[in-house]
Short mmCIF file of C-alpha atoms in Angstrom, two decimals:
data_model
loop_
_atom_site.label_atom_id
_atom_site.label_comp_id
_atom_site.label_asym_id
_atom_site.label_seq_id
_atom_site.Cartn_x
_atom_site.Cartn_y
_atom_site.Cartn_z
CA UNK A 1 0.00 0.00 0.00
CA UNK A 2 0.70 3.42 -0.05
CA UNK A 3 2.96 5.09 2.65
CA UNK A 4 3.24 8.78 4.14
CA UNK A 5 3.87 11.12 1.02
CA UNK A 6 4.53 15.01 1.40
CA UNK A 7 4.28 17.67 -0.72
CA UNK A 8 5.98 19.77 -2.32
CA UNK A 9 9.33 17.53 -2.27
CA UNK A 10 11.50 20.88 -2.56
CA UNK A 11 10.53 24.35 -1.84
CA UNK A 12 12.31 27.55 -2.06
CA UNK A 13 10.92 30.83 -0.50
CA UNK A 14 12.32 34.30 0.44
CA UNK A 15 12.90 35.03 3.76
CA UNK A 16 9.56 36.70 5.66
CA UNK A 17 7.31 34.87 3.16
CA UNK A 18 4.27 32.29 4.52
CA UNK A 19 4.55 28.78 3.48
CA UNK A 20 2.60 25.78 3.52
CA UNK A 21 3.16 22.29 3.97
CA UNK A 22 1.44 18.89 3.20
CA UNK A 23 1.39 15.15 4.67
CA UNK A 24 -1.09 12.44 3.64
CA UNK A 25 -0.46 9.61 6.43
CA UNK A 26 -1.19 5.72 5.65
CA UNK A 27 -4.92 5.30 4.91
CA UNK A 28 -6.22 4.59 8.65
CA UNK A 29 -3.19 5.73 10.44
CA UNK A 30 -5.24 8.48 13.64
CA UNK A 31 -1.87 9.39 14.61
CA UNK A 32 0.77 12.11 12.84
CA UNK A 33 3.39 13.63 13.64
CA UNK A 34 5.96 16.59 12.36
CA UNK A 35 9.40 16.59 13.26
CA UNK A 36 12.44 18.85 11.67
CA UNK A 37 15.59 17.86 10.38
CA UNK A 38 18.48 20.40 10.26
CA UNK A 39 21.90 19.22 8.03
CA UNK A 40 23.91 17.00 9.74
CA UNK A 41 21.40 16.33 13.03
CA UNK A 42 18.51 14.17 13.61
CA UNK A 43 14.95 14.66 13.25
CA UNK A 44 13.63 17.19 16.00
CA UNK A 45 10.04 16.61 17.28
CA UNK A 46 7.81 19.42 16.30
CA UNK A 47 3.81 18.36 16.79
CA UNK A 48 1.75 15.44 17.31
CA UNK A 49 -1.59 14.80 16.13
CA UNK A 50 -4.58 11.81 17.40
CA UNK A 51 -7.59 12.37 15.21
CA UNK A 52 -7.94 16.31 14.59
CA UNK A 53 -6.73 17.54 17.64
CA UNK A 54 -3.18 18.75 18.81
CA UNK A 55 -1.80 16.15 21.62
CA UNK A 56 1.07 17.82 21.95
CA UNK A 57 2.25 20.68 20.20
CA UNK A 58 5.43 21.21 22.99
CA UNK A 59 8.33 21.23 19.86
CA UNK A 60 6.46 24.46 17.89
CA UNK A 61 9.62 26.40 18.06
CA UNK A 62 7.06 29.94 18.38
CA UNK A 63 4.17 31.28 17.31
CA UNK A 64 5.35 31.69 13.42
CA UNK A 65 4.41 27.41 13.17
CA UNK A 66 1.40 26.01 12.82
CA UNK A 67 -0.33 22.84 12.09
CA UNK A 68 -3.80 21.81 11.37
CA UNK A 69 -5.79 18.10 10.84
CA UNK A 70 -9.56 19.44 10.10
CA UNK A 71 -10.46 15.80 9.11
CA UNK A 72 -8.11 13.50 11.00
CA UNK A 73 -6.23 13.03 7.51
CA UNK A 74 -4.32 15.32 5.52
CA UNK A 75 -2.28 17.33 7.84
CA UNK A 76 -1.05 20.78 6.64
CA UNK A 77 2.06 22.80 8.61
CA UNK A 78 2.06 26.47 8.08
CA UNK A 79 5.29 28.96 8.58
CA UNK A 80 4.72 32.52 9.11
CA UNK A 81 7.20 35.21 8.13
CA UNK A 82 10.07 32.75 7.36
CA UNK A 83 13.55 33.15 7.96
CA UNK A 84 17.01 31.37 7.01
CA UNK A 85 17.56 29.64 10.00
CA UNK A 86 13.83 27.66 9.03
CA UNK A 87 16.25 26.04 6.32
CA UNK A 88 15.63 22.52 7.05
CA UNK A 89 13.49 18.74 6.06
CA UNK A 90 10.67 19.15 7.64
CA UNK A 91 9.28 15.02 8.02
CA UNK A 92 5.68 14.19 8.83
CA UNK A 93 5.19 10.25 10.01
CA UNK A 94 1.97 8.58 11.11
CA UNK A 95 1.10 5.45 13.07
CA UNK A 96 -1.66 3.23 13.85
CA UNK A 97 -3.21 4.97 17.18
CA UNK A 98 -0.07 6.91 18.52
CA UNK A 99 0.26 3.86 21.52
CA UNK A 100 3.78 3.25 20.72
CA UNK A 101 3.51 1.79 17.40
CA UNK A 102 5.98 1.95 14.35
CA UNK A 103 6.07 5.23 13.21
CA UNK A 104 6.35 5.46 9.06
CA UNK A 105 8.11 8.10 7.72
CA UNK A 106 7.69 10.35 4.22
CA UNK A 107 10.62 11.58 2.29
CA UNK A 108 10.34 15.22 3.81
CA UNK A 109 10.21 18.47 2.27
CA UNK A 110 13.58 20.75 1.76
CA UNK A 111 12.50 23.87 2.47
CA UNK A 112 15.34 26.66 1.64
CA UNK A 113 14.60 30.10 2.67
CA UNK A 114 16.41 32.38 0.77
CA UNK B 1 23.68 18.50 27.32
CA UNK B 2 21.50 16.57 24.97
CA UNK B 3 18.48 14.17 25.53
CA UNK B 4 20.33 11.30 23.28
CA UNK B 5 24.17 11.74 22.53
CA UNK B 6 25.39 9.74 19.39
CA UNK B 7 28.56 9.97 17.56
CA UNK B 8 28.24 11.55 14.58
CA UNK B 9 30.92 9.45 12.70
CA UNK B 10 31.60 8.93 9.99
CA UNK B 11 32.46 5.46 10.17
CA UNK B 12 33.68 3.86 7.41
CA UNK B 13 33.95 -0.10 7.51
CA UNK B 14 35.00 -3.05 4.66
CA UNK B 15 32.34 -5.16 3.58
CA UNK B 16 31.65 -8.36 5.67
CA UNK B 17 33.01 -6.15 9.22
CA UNK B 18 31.00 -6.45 12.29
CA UNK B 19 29.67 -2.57 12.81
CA UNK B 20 29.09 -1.14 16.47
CA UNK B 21 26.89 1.89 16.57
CA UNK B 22 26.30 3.52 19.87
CA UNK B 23 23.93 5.87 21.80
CA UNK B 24 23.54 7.26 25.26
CA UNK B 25 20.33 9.09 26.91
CA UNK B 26 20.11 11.00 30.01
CA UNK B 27 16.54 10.89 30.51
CA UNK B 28 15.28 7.65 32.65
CA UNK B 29 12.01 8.08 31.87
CA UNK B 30 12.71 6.54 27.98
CA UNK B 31 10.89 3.34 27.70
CA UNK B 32 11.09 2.83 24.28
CA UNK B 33 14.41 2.26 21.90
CA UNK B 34 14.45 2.27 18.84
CA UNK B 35 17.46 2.30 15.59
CA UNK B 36 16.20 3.88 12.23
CA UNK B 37 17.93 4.04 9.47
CA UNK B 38 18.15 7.01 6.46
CA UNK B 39 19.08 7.00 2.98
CA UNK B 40 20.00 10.08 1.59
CA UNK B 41 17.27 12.09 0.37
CA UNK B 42 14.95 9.59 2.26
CA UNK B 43 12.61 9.76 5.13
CA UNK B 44 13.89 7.59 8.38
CA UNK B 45 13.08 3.87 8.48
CA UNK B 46 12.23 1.32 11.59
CA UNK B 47 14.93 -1.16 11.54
CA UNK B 48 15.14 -2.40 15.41
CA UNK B 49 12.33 -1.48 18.13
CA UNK B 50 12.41 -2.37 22.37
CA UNK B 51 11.29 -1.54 25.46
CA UNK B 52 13.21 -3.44 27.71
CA UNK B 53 16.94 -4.17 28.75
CA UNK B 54 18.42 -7.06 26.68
CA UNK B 55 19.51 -7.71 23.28
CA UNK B 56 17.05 -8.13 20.57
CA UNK B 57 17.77 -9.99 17.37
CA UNK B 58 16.71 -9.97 14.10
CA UNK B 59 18.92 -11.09 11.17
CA UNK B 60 22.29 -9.43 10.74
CA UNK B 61 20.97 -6.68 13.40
CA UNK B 62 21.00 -7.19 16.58
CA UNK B 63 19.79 -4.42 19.31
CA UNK B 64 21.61 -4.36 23.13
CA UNK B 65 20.06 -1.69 25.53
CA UNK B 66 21.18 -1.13 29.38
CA UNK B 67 19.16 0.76 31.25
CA UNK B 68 21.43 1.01 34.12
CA UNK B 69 23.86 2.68 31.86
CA UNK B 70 21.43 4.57 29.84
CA UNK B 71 23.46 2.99 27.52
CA UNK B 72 21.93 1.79 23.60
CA UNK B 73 23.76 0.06 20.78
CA UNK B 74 23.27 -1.75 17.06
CA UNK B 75 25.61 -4.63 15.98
CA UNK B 76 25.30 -5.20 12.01
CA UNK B 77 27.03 -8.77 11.12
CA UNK B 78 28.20 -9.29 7.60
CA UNK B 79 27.91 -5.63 6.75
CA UNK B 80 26.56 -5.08 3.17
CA UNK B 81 27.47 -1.72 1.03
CA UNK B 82 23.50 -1.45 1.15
CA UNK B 83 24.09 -0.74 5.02
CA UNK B 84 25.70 2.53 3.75
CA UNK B 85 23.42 5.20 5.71
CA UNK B 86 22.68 7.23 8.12
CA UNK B 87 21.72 5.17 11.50
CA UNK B 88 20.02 7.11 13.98
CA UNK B 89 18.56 6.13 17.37
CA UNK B 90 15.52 7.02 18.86
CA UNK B 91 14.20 7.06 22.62
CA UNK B 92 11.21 7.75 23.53
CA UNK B 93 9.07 8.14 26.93
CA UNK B 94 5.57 7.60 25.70
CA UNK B 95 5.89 5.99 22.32
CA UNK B 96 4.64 9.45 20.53
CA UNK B 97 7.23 12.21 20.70
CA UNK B 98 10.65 10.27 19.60
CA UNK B 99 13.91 12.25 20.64
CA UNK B 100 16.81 11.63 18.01
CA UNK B 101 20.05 11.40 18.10
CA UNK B 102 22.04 13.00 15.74
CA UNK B 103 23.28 10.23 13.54
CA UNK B 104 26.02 8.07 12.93
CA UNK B 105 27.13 8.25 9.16
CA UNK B 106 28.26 4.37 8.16
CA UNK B 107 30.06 3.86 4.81
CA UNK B 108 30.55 0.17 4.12
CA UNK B 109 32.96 -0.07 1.26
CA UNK B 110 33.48 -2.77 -1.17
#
């Protein structure tokens, strides 16, 4: 079957711009989560999603992120006024329930902030 | 200090060596251990997953965490040059919000 995809793959933006980003988790997967990968470190937790609602939103580096779930699906992160040090793979993964199953990665999207 | 400390590498190995990758943690509430591995220009995958202190086998991997140590590692037997990644370990205290290590780079050459 299908696994996590994200969209765009690549995207390049000037710096104080707003951009969006999309995840489509495994069909049936409640749980998803966001983390952020700078060069040369591992992923960094960001937000984590059951259903539609926020379970913990505790690695939103400030109020310029934000991430939404209207339908328990499709999850969409948002970036406010971006700036160069937002340079990074942002990662979305999902898992069954979010009760310490396997979590499945996408392939990221590079974002570059110019 | 960091939640998980792991050598960044790289480590570069022949083909058929025994690999040791290592990680530390701080935090005693981690329950959960887990090894994922990344291509380049791919998303992180599950190759080795426990919750308890012990070694955990499966295939050429095999998983060893110490809890009275804090202490996590990943043995690869008969490495392969399709082992060449990144290999990062992952604790976690819940089973939702996984804190990373920062990746060991592993070249396994021909």
């Amino acid at each position: 079957g299908a696994g996590v995809s994200q969209t765009p793959s690549n995207k390049v933006t000037e710096k104080g711009k707003y951009v969006e980003l999309r995840c489509d988790p495994i069909s049936g997967h409640t749980a998803l989560y966001w983390y952020r990968q700078s060069l040369g470190q591992g992923p960094e937790f960001l937000i984590y999603f059951q259903g539609t609602g926020a379970a913990d939103d505790s690695g939103l580096p400030n109020d310029r992120f934000f991430a939404v779930r209207p339908e328990g699906s499709v999850s969409t992160l948002k970036i406010q006024r971006t700036e160069r040090g937002d340079s990074a793979v942002y990662l979305c993964a999902s898992s069954l329930s979010g009760l310490g199953e396997t979590q499945y990665f996408g392939p990221g999207t590079r974002l570059l902030v110019l | 200090q960091k939640e998980v400390e792991q050598d960044p590498g790289p480590l570069s190995v022949p083909e058929g060596a025994i690999v040791s990758l290592n990680c530390t943690y701080s935090n005693s509430a981690f329950q959960y251990f887990m090894w994922y591995r990344q291509y380049s220009r791919k998303g992180p995958e599950l190759l080795m997953y426990t919750y308890s202190s012990g070694n955990k086998e499966d295939g050429r991997f095999t998983a060893q965490v110490d809890k009275s140590s804090k202490y996590i590692s990943l043995f690869i037997r008969d490495s392969q040059p399709s082992d060449s990644a990144t290999y990062l370990c992952a604790n976690s205290q819940g089973a939702q919000k996984l804190v990373f290590g920062q990746g060991t780079r592993l070249t396994i050459n021909p």
